Amino acid sequence: MCGIVGYIGTKNTKEILLEGLKELEYRGYDSAGIAVLQGDDFSDFKAVGKLVNLEEKTKEFITDKFAVGIGHTRWATHGKPTELNAHPHLGESSYVVHNGIIENYVELKRELQDSGITFLSQTDTEVIVHQFEKNLKTSENAFEAFQQTIQEIKGAYAVLLVTKSEPGTIFFAKYGSPMLVGINAENEKYFASSDTPLIGSCSDVNYFEDGDYGYVTADEIIIFDKDSQQKEPVFSKLSTNKLSAQKDGYRFFMEKEIYEQSTVIADTLLGRLGEDEILFDELPGDLFDGVNEIKLCACGTSYHSALSASYLFERYSKTRTSVEIASEFRYREPLMSKDTLFVVISQSGETADTLETLKMAKQAGLKTLAICNVDNSSMVRLADATILTRAGIEKGVASTKAFATQVIVFWMLSLYVAKSKNSLSSQKIAEHIALLREVPASVKVDDEMHEKLKRLSKRYLHGHGFFFIGRDIFFPLALEGALKLKEISYLHAEGYPSGEMKHGPIALADPELFTIALLPKHLHYEKAKSNVEELSARDSTICAISAEEFSKADDFIQIASHEHYMLEFFEMMVVLQLLSLEISVRLGNDVDMPRNLAKSVTVE
Ligand code: F6R
């Protein structure tokens, strides 16, 4: 995802900004830029692609005196990765960089355009700088104009702004996106959106809290809180280990990515939830016209999210849905009819088998849609339409937050179609939207739960196999739970529909067969429970996950009591991810880079 750096001091500002941006490269980006104010001279540089392109552009640029500078790496969300869309964004005499999403940018942009302002980019960010300059015309000073601007924007943001009207100052604001300021003995000030760029340059850092805003000069750091009360910075010592800083203190990237699901899901939802409708501005209005069937095609974890989607599409959108494993689909001479919307799902957008099926569908004249995490990837470029999942870069080879955000997109999409087909009432859609808003809280990792799973994991390091079982949409979740465990523990695990066990697999039941049973309270509870009882009667070791007490289990993991099965789905997803992680840790495996696996499978 996007990264921010900022600097006030007398050293080589250009180098400091570029070095800082390099430290944020691991987060993923598709364009970058810097703006530097030295005295009265403003200079800005932007480049698409890797940072070497920006370095090349700034080769002749010299920064050898006191300066303020801001820099940004952009992971495209609103608008393609182009130079015009890259940050910093320029007004008449100010620049801004921003992480997050401005939810009310459409209204603000319209008002600004009506007052004669020309926008150069397609981004939501550009409204900040124009709104600031508009306010500057009627304010006492730049800070007042900035404060007013922050009160006018809605959404999630970490913002840095520099302006000629107050040289030597960086204005900042933070809400929902991380940002910190660092200091050192040489009286320099550094900003960044995570620790890593500051390691080695700063001794102490202040992490801004949601609602904080203010300004920093060479001599002072002025912070106001969400109630506009001035407060003192709270400094803490900065770690000196870069790799662990990239992991934000977690042991593994996979663990960090499990923990950040709450935040990335909030990003996936941002700007897309209306009162009783889903807003996918990125979709052409006629995408579903004449569509009688949806065909979903993917590999691995993305295939599991597609399977989950099929339950939602048939249940809520009343649209016939089929799901295909890409490597099978491409060689089985499939029949494709033009009333089918062909949807590919991929974290990377580069998986060779899935990409090939997209080409086949296009060739057959089908409408196509990509659900993808990486803008400008091959699938995004090829498909007629795209919904980005906004999960940020996923480093752990075992996919976690990508899966979570894909299912969220599918849930939203099923409601989007339901609205256009009138298959759900507005009131029902509004109820679902209220539930969607609860997901970020439901996937927050509970420390006690994590501790319990750590302890429990020691009982599941052997045996002759695992069955993860569930019914309905919990069947694909069971498949995903089994895949996670296989990938990082190297133990044999299968996902199975609970009701199918007695048609064969139950023959394996004995105390060394571990059954991980998903028992949602709000979906076929009694049916799923009796399936588990059948296994328990045959002495299989049962680990049940449910909100309801279940006496037949050897181990019981109690989730919170939710009002809807989809919230149970997301909380159980976290439990399964953590359980696999802890088993893998106990077995001494490389959690982030399991043997024989690659993050992006670009060969068939
Ligand atoms: C599992 C995993 C893989 C991928 C699969 C498809 O944890 O990561 O199964 O889901 O290789 O990759 P994408 O989604 O990039 O097409």
XYZ file of C-alpha atoms and ligand atoms in Angstrom:
620
model
C 0.000 0.000 0.000
C 1.002 3.636 -0.165
C 3.898 4.999 1.875
C 4.736 8.475 3.145
C 7.982 10.159 4.184
C 8.793 13.723 5.196
C 11.893 15.630 6.321
C 12.848 18.985 7.814
C 16.565 19.709 8.154
C 19.776 20.769 6.530
C 21.103 17.444 5.227
C 20.645 16.174 1.665
C 16.827 16.238 1.637
C 16.477 14.534 -1.736
C 18.580 11.558 -0.640
C 16.791 11.292 2.696
C 13.393 11.190 0.993
C 14.489 8.665 -1.624
C 16.159 6.453 0.980
C 13.010 6.643 3.118
C 10.837 5.627 0.189
C 13.142 2.681 -0.506
C 12.500 1.440 2.995
C 8.780 1.430 2.206
C 9.175 -0.473 -1.069
C 8.264 -3.752 0.605
C 4.697 -2.488 0.987
C 4.211 -2.430 -2.778
C 3.627 0.590 -5.039
C 3.322 1.511 -8.665
C 4.494 5.146 -8.772
C 6.417 7.530 -6.539
C 7.197 11.198 -6.114
C 8.815 13.876 -3.965
C 8.386 17.635 -3.450
C 11.051 19.821 -1.827
C 10.795 23.449 -0.698
C 14.185 25.192 -0.318
C 13.705 28.834 0.552
C 11.266 30.018 -2.068
C 11.984 27.276 -4.588
C 9.557 24.430 -4.949
C 10.628 21.389 -6.935
C 8.688 18.224 -7.568
C 9.429 14.964 -9.346
C 7.220 11.991 -10.073
C 7.744 8.705 -11.854
C 5.709 5.639 -12.664
C 7.149 2.242 -11.737
C 10.110 1.520 -9.518
C 12.078 4.060 -7.493
C 15.038 3.862 -9.890
C 12.870 5.826 -12.332
C 12.430 8.567 -9.743
C 16.143 8.477 -8.918
C 16.924 8.912 -12.600
C 14.622 11.939 -12.825
C 16.147 13.603 -9.769
C 19.785 12.963 -10.782
C 20.556 16.632 -11.438
C 18.505 17.944 -8.529
C 20.640 19.272 -5.664
C 19.445 19.823 -2.100
C 22.307 21.323 -0.086
C 20.619 23.719 2.330
C 17.785 23.844 4.836
C 14.693 22.342 3.230
C 11.381 20.721 3.887
C 10.419 17.745 1.767
C 7.673 15.181 1.413
C 7.611 11.935 -0.552
C 5.196 9.177 -1.409
C 4.953 5.732 -2.930
C 1.503 5.137 -4.418
C -0.447 1.907 -4.738
C -3.196 2.910 -7.131
C -6.773 2.887 -5.855
C -8.532 5.903 -7.431
C -7.153 6.209 -10.945
C -4.453 4.363 -12.837
C -0.769 4.420 -11.896
C 0.260 7.437 -13.996
C 2.533 10.388 -13.298
C -0.451 12.718 -13.006
C -2.017 10.462 -10.393
C 1.246 10.048 -8.452
C 1.697 12.123 -5.291
C 2.669 14.804 -4.262
C -0.313 16.687 -5.685
C 0.158 20.335 -6.437
C -2.172 23.282 -5.920
C -1.007 26.806 -6.784
C 1.802 26.857 -4.249
C 1.332 23.841 -1.975
C 1.860 20.094 -2.178
C 0.176 17.216 -0.447
C 0.824 13.493 0.034
C -1.849 11.212 1.430
C -2.454 7.598 2.403
C -6.000 6.327 2.808
C -9.220 7.302 1.117
C -11.165 10.573 1.174
C -14.757 9.365 1.185
C -16.397 12.687 0.353
C -13.961 13.660 -2.394
C -16.644 13.568 -5.091
C -18.715 16.324 -3.411
C -15.651 18.394 -2.533
C -14.257 18.048 -6.040
C -17.549 19.121 -7.593
C -17.675 22.264 -5.417
C -14.063 23.108 -6.191
C -14.568 22.564 -9.913
C -17.685 24.757 -9.809
C -15.535 27.511 -8.323
C -13.141 27.251 -11.277
C -10.420 24.914 -9.980
C -8.929 22.544 -12.542
C -7.999 19.048 -11.412
C -5.056 17.316 -13.012
C -5.464 13.836 -11.557
C -8.213 11.262 -11.037
C -7.277 10.855 -7.374
C -9.279 11.580 -4.255
C -6.127 13.134 -2.728
C -5.987 16.176 -4.985
C -9.054 17.679 -3.297
C -7.026 18.159 -0.115
C -4.548 20.580 -1.609
C -7.198 22.586 -3.493
C -9.485 22.698 -0.480
C -6.548 23.927 1.622
C -5.727 26.692 -0.865
C -9.359 27.702 -1.079
C -9.467 27.982 2.736
C -6.133 29.846 2.758
C -7.749 32.733 0.889
C -10.124 33.409 3.777
C -7.972 32.349 6.746
C -5.627 34.216 9.029
C -2.794 31.819 8.371
C -1.838 28.499 6.809
C -2.451 26.489 9.977
C -6.006 27.757 10.294
C -6.632 26.846 6.651
C -5.178 23.393 7.212
C -7.237 22.812 10.347
C -10.398 23.771 8.479
C -9.480 21.437 5.611
C -9.026 18.505 7.954
C -12.424 19.181 9.462
C -13.958 19.143 5.981
C -12.547 15.870 4.711
C -14.076 12.528 5.666
C -12.527 9.097 5.445
C -9.165 7.658 6.376
C -5.969 9.574 6.003
C -2.386 10.240 6.850
C -1.598 13.590 5.260
C 1.500 15.754 4.916
C 1.210 19.191 3.349
C 3.837 21.820 2.561
C 3.105 25.319 1.329
C 5.009 28.402 0.220
C 2.819 30.502 2.475
C 4.532 28.887 5.496
C 7.978 27.716 4.334
C 9.920 25.609 6.818
C 6.771 23.874 8.060
C 5.138 20.519 7.416
C 1.450 20.237 8.272
C 0.215 16.790 9.199
C -3.025 14.974 10.026
C -3.781 11.364 10.855
C -7.028 9.428 10.997
C -7.188 5.700 10.349
C -3.842 5.475 8.510
C -0.576 5.228 10.429
C 1.918 8.090 10.740
C 4.758 9.025 13.060
C 7.296 11.783 13.535
C 10.875 11.120 14.624
C 13.612 13.296 16.129
C 17.360 13.048 16.658
C 20.182 14.911 18.365
C 20.842 16.961 15.238
C 17.460 18.669 15.512
C 16.108 17.099 12.342
C 12.482 15.987 12.005
C 11.418 12.957 10.032
C 7.923 11.773 9.136
C 6.905 8.351 7.894
C 3.926 6.055 7.614
C 5.818 3.240 9.375
C 8.954 2.828 11.500
C 11.307 1.495 8.873
C 12.386 4.700 7.086
C 13.301 6.270 10.423
C 15.511 3.478 11.735
C 19.107 4.653 11.860
C 18.108 8.335 11.485
C 15.945 8.946 14.542
C 16.444 8.029 18.162
C 12.870 8.678 19.343
C 9.463 8.698 17.699
C 5.972 9.903 18.421
C 3.161 7.795 16.947
C 0.222 10.013 16.053
C -3.204 8.935 17.216
C -6.424 9.039 15.220
C -7.658 12.608 15.051
C -4.212 14.160 15.636
C -3.191 17.062 13.420
C -0.797 19.976 13.634
C 2.521 21.168 12.259
C 6.231 20.661 12.644
C 9.075 23.117 12.092
C 12.812 22.840 12.751
C 12.144 23.961 16.321
C 8.790 22.600 17.379
C 6.231 19.829 17.076
C 2.712 21.134 17.658
C -0.008 18.508 17.993
C -3.748 18.908 18.477
C -6.008 15.976 19.293
C -9.410 15.088 17.816
C -11.079 17.612 20.127
C -8.693 20.360 18.988
C -6.903 20.348 22.359
C -3.169 20.904 22.133
C -1.111 18.021 23.526
C 2.518 17.136 24.074
C 4.241 14.564 21.856
C 4.871 11.238 23.580
C 8.227 9.899 22.486
C 9.358 6.298 22.598
C 12.695 4.748 21.652
C 12.900 3.491 18.101
C 13.912 -0.109 17.420
C 17.095 -0.638 15.462
C 16.083 -3.798 13.589
C 14.718 -3.072 10.103
C 13.263 -6.467 9.293
C 11.371 -6.626 12.527
C 10.180 -3.060 11.950
C 8.736 -4.149 8.592
C 6.883 -6.806 10.510
C 5.600 -4.142 12.922
C 6.809 -6.228 15.864
C 5.081 -9.443 14.771
C 7.097 -12.658 14.467
C 6.093 -13.308 10.868
C 4.554 -11.423 7.977
C 1.721 -13.927 8.023
C 0.978 -13.042 11.642
C 1.105 -9.329 10.863
C -1.224 -9.860 7.920
C -3.706 -11.799 10.046
C -3.687 -8.966 12.582
C -4.108 -6.242 9.975
C -7.203 -7.829 8.439
C -9.394 -5.501 10.436
C -7.730 -2.448 8.878
C -7.568 -3.738 5.334
C -11.194 -4.854 5.395
C -12.094 -1.325 6.487
C -10.163 -0.134 3.403
C -12.039 -2.597 1.184
C -15.342 -1.218 2.459
C -14.400 2.450 2.322
C -16.563 4.508 0.015
C -18.465 1.443 -1.155
C -21.265 1.289 1.411
C -24.339 3.395 0.721
C -27.394 3.396 2.939
C -29.227 0.622 1.131
C -26.961 0.023 -1.845
C -23.401 -0.926 -2.676
C -21.381 1.631 -4.595
C -18.880 0.211 -7.040
C -18.036 3.378 -8.999
C -15.427 1.379 -10.878
C -18.027 -0.888 -12.539
C -19.728 0.067 -15.793
C -23.453 0.528 -15.063
C -24.445 -2.079 -17.667
C -22.047 -4.831 -16.534
C -24.822 -7.134 -15.367
C -27.292 -6.321 -18.163
C -28.217 -9.506 -19.980
C -26.205 -11.646 -17.542
C -27.968 -14.886 -16.596
C -25.017 -16.710 -15.108
C -21.838 -15.857 -13.246
C -18.806 -18.067 -13.738
C -15.986 -17.676 -11.223
C -12.525 -18.970 -12.018
C -9.386 -19.013 -9.839
C -6.683 -21.104 -8.145
C -5.894 -22.024 -4.538
C -7.107 -19.651 -1.875
C -8.730 -17.416 -4.474
C -10.680 -20.455 -5.660
C -11.951 -20.902 -2.105
C -13.165 -17.323 -1.955
C -14.893 -17.907 -5.308
C -16.618 -20.982 -3.873
C -17.794 -18.875 -0.935
C -19.108 -16.319 -3.429
C -21.228 -18.921 -5.195
C -23.311 -19.357 -2.027
C -23.812 -15.603 -1.712
C -24.656 -15.036 -5.381
C -27.282 -17.752 -5.495
C -28.723 -16.886 -2.092
C -28.832 -13.090 -2.392
C -28.515 -12.228 -6.082
C -30.613 -15.182 -7.276
C -28.145 -15.645 -10.109
C -26.931 -19.023 -11.294
C -23.260 -19.307 -10.352
C -20.588 -21.852 -11.180
C -17.034 -22.049 -9.918
C -14.040 -23.418 -11.793
C -10.469 -24.334 -10.926
C -8.518 -22.432 -13.567
C -6.013 -25.181 -14.384
C -8.900 -27.576 -15.112
C -11.102 -25.130 -16.944
C -8.531 -24.128 -19.511
C -8.100 -27.626 -20.949
C -11.556 -29.072 -20.767
C -12.969 -27.374 -23.852
C -15.625 -25.596 -21.794
C -18.892 -24.349 -23.242
C -19.181 -20.610 -22.807
C -22.322 -18.657 -23.532
C -22.479 -14.917 -23.966
C -25.038 -14.384 -21.210
C -22.347 -15.381 -18.679
C -20.234 -12.890 -16.765
C -16.783 -14.427 -16.417
C -15.064 -13.430 -13.179
C -11.419 -14.142 -12.377
C -10.191 -13.859 -8.789
C -6.542 -13.400 -8.007
C -4.445 -11.773 -5.317
C -1.536 -11.172 -7.694
C -3.372 -10.788 -10.989
C -0.574 -12.779 -12.594
C -1.399 -16.449 -11.931
C -0.784 -18.119 -15.304
C -3.736 -20.534 -15.295
C -6.260 -17.929 -14.219
C -4.924 -15.402 -16.717
C -5.285 -17.938 -19.502
C -8.947 -18.583 -18.669
C -9.562 -14.839 -18.796
C -8.080 -14.748 -22.300
C -10.318 -17.670 -23.306
C -13.419 -15.930 -21.979
C -12.537 -12.732 -23.789
C -11.973 -14.623 -26.991
C -15.386 -16.254 -26.607
C -16.918 -12.766 -26.334
C -17.970 -12.967 -22.657
C -18.091 -9.931 -20.406
C -15.223 -10.184 -17.912
C -14.522 -8.919 -14.422
C -11.329 -9.218 -12.341
C -11.380 -9.244 -8.544
C -7.768 -8.474 -7.829
C -5.379 -6.985 -5.283
C -2.773 -5.575 -7.659
C -3.720 -2.705 -9.893
C -2.223 -2.719 -13.349
C -1.512 -6.450 -13.120
C -2.053 -8.556 -16.247
C -5.600 -9.552 -15.270
C -6.615 -5.999 -14.408
C -5.319 -4.784 -17.740
C -7.138 -7.481 -19.661
C -10.541 -7.637 -17.957
C -13.418 -5.375 -19.002
C -13.867 -4.261 -15.390
C -12.019 -4.613 -12.096
C -12.787 -4.431 -8.410
C -9.620 -3.953 -6.371
C -9.591 -5.723 -3.025
C -7.279 -3.119 -1.379
C -5.560 -5.643 0.913
C -2.143 -4.017 0.538
C 0.884 -6.086 -0.354
C 0.742 -9.621 1.022
C 4.206 -10.950 1.856
C 3.432 -14.201 3.627
C 3.219 -16.931 1.009
C 0.166 -18.366 2.761
C -2.618 -16.014 1.812
C -4.732 -14.545 4.617
C -5.842 -10.940 4.202
C -6.215 -11.413 0.439
C -8.810 -14.123 1.090
C -10.632 -11.993 3.663
C -10.899 -8.992 1.344
C -11.969 -11.146 -1.610
C -14.882 -12.563 0.381
C -15.832 -9.044 1.462
C -15.854 -7.896 -2.170
C -18.029 -10.873 -3.105
C -20.453 -10.202 -0.297
C -20.751 -6.602 -1.488
C -21.047 -7.710 -5.115
C -23.856 -10.132 -4.290
C -25.773 -7.201 -2.777
C -24.914 -4.961 -5.727
C -26.464 -7.529 -8.078
C -29.360 -8.121 -5.672
C -30.199 -4.428 -5.881
C -30.204 -4.359 -9.667
C -32.208 -7.605 -9.887
C -34.532 -6.674 -7.065
C -33.857 -10.008 -5.420
C -33.429 -8.432 -1.969
C -35.460 -5.581 -0.532
C -33.746 -2.271 0.223
C -34.294 -2.963 3.899
C -32.537 -6.344 3.677
C -29.636 -4.768 1.792
C -29.401 -2.057 4.455
C -29.243 -4.804 7.109
C -26.406 -6.504 5.252
C -24.581 -3.199 4.988
C -24.868 -2.786 8.745
C -23.350 -6.278 9.112
C -20.533 -5.465 6.689
C -19.648 -2.507 8.892
C -19.228 -4.916 11.797
C -16.694 -7.146 10.048
C -13.559 -5.073 10.862
C -14.354 -5.437 14.569
C -15.188 -9.145 14.281
C -11.768 -10.009 12.786
C -9.741 -8.079 15.375
C -7.516 -10.646 17.034
C -8.428 -11.203 20.634
C -5.256 -11.712 22.726
C -6.882 -14.337 24.915
C -8.024 -16.293 21.878
C -4.537 -16.143 20.362
C -3.023 -17.384 23.620
C -5.500 -20.251 23.736
C -4.661 -21.282 20.173
C -0.946 -21.157 21.005
C -1.541 -23.572 23.883
C -3.902 -25.794 21.930
C -1.550 -26.132 18.979
C 0.752 -28.503 20.889
C -1.966 -31.193 20.763
C -2.115 -31.156 16.962
C 1.402 -31.830 15.797
C 1.072 -35.492 14.865
C -1.743 -37.875 13.902
C -2.575 -39.282 10.496
C -4.482 -36.336 9.186
C -6.925 -33.496 9.641
C -10.442 -33.099 8.354
C -11.768 -29.548 8.349
C -15.525 -29.804 8.007
C -18.333 -27.327 7.482
C -21.633 -26.928 5.667
C -22.805 -24.331 3.159
C -20.402 -21.368 2.940
C -18.462 -22.901 5.832
C -17.423 -25.716 3.504
C -15.166 -23.409 1.410
C -13.926 -21.954 4.697
C -13.077 -25.506 5.797
C -11.211 -26.014 2.506
C -9.288 -22.806 3.124
C -8.492 -23.823 6.725
C -7.126 -27.146 5.489
C -5.070 -25.459 2.768
C -3.514 -23.040 5.287
C -2.537 -25.912 7.556
C -1.083 -28.009 4.701
C 0.939 -25.134 3.327
C 2.776 -24.138 6.451
C 2.719 -27.237 8.680
C 3.259 -29.901 5.959
C 0.647 -32.027 7.761
C -2.007 -33.739 5.695
C -5.320 -31.911 5.855
C -8.528 -32.043 3.847
C -11.568 -29.842 3.744
C -14.884 -31.687 3.483
C -18.583 -30.870 3.561
C -19.766 -32.092 6.991
C -22.678 -34.021 5.530
C -20.408 -35.925 3.158
C -18.209 -37.545 5.803
C -20.423 -40.576 6.209
C -20.146 -41.336 2.500
C -16.627 -42.626 2.894
C -14.134 -40.523 4.860
C -15.643 -41.499 8.226
C -13.897 -44.872 7.717
C -10.713 -43.037 8.725
C -12.129 -41.948 12.084
C -10.004 -42.869 15.094
C -8.330 -40.858 17.881
C -5.443 -39.963 15.568
C -7.792 -38.378 13.041
C -8.243 -34.728 13.952
C -11.524 -33.123 12.984
C -11.719 -29.352 13.002
C -15.457 -28.727 13.013
C -17.014 -25.388 12.031
C -20.337 -25.018 13.823
C -21.946 -21.649 13.093
C -24.902 -20.913 15.290
C -26.800 -19.172 12.486
C -26.505 -21.637 9.621
C -27.627 -25.268 9.683
C -26.351 -25.627 13.256
C -28.304 -28.758 14.180
C -27.406 -30.540 10.946
C -23.706 -29.758 11.237
C -23.718 -30.715 14.914
C -25.104 -34.178 14.238
C -22.419 -34.722 11.587
C -19.787 -33.943 14.199
C -21.490 -36.232 16.709
C -21.203 -39.087 14.215
C -17.451 -38.542 14.116
C -17.192 -38.165 17.859
C -19.053 -41.492 18.301
C -16.320 -43.110 16.221
C -13.623 -41.684 18.477
C -12.194 -39.074 16.113
C -10.481 -36.272 18.062
C -12.738 -33.251 17.671
C -11.798 -29.604 17.883
C -15.031 -27.638 17.528
C -15.236 -23.922 16.722
C -18.560 -22.374 17.618
C -20.359 -19.723 19.625
C -22.489 -22.504 21.201
C -21.066 -24.791 23.890
C -20.499 -28.273 22.452
C -19.939 -31.076 24.932
C -18.894 -33.765 22.437
C -15.685 -31.953 21.503
C -12.244 -32.824 22.875
C -11.242 -29.199 22.384
C -13.599 -26.299 22.090
C -12.830 -22.855 20.714
C -15.581 -20.430 21.562
C -16.091 -17.499 19.233
C -18.170 -14.445 20.105
C -21.910 -14.577 19.787
C -22.744 -12.813 16.513
C -26.112 -12.056 15.011
C -25.348 -13.400 11.517
C -23.489 -16.333 10.029
C -21.214 -14.105 7.915
C -19.776 -12.539 11.055
C -19.226 -16.049 12.407
C -17.543 -16.879 9.091
C -14.999 -14.078 9.473
C -14.214 -14.776 13.109
C -13.741 -18.499 12.394
C -11.480 -17.585 9.474
C -9.142 -15.805 11.902
C -9.190 -18.782 14.287
C -8.222 -21.167 11.476
C -5.422 -18.892 10.272
C -3.955 -18.535 13.767
C -4.257 -22.242 14.525
C -2.261 -23.123 11.386
C 0.294 -20.462 12.215
C 0.832 -21.746 15.741
C 1.086 -25.383 14.652
C 3.667 -24.373 12.053
C 5.646 -22.373 14.640
C 5.735 -25.367 16.994
C 6.953 -27.582 14.185
C 9.784 -25.137 13.534
C 8.797 -24.403 9.931
C 9.435 -21.271 7.917
C 5.988 -19.690 8.265
C 6.447 -16.949 5.672
C 8.247 -18.994 3.068
C 7.020 -22.579 3.226
C 8.939 -25.173 1.253
C 8.124 -25.711 -2.425
C 5.788 -22.713 -2.656
C 5.997 -19.354 -4.427
C 3.917 -16.266 -3.832
C 2.960 -15.735 -7.424
C 2.588 -18.744 -9.721
C 3.288 -17.374 -13.181
C 3.904 -20.755 -14.799
C 1.216 -23.324 -15.437
C -2.502 -20.148 -0.686
C -2.124 -19.314 -1.804
C -2.332 -19.848 -3.180
C -2.875 -18.746 -4.091
C -2.936 -19.228 -5.551
C -3.575 -18.209 -6.462
O -2.228 -19.557 0.540
O -1.655 -18.231 -1.640
O -3.167 -20.951 -3.186
O -4.143 -18.388 -3.635
O -1.645 -19.514 -6.003
O -2.866 -17.013 -6.415
P -3.537 -15.668 -6.890
O -4.634 -15.358 -5.958
O -2.420 -14.662 -6.849
O -4.049 -15.885 -8.285
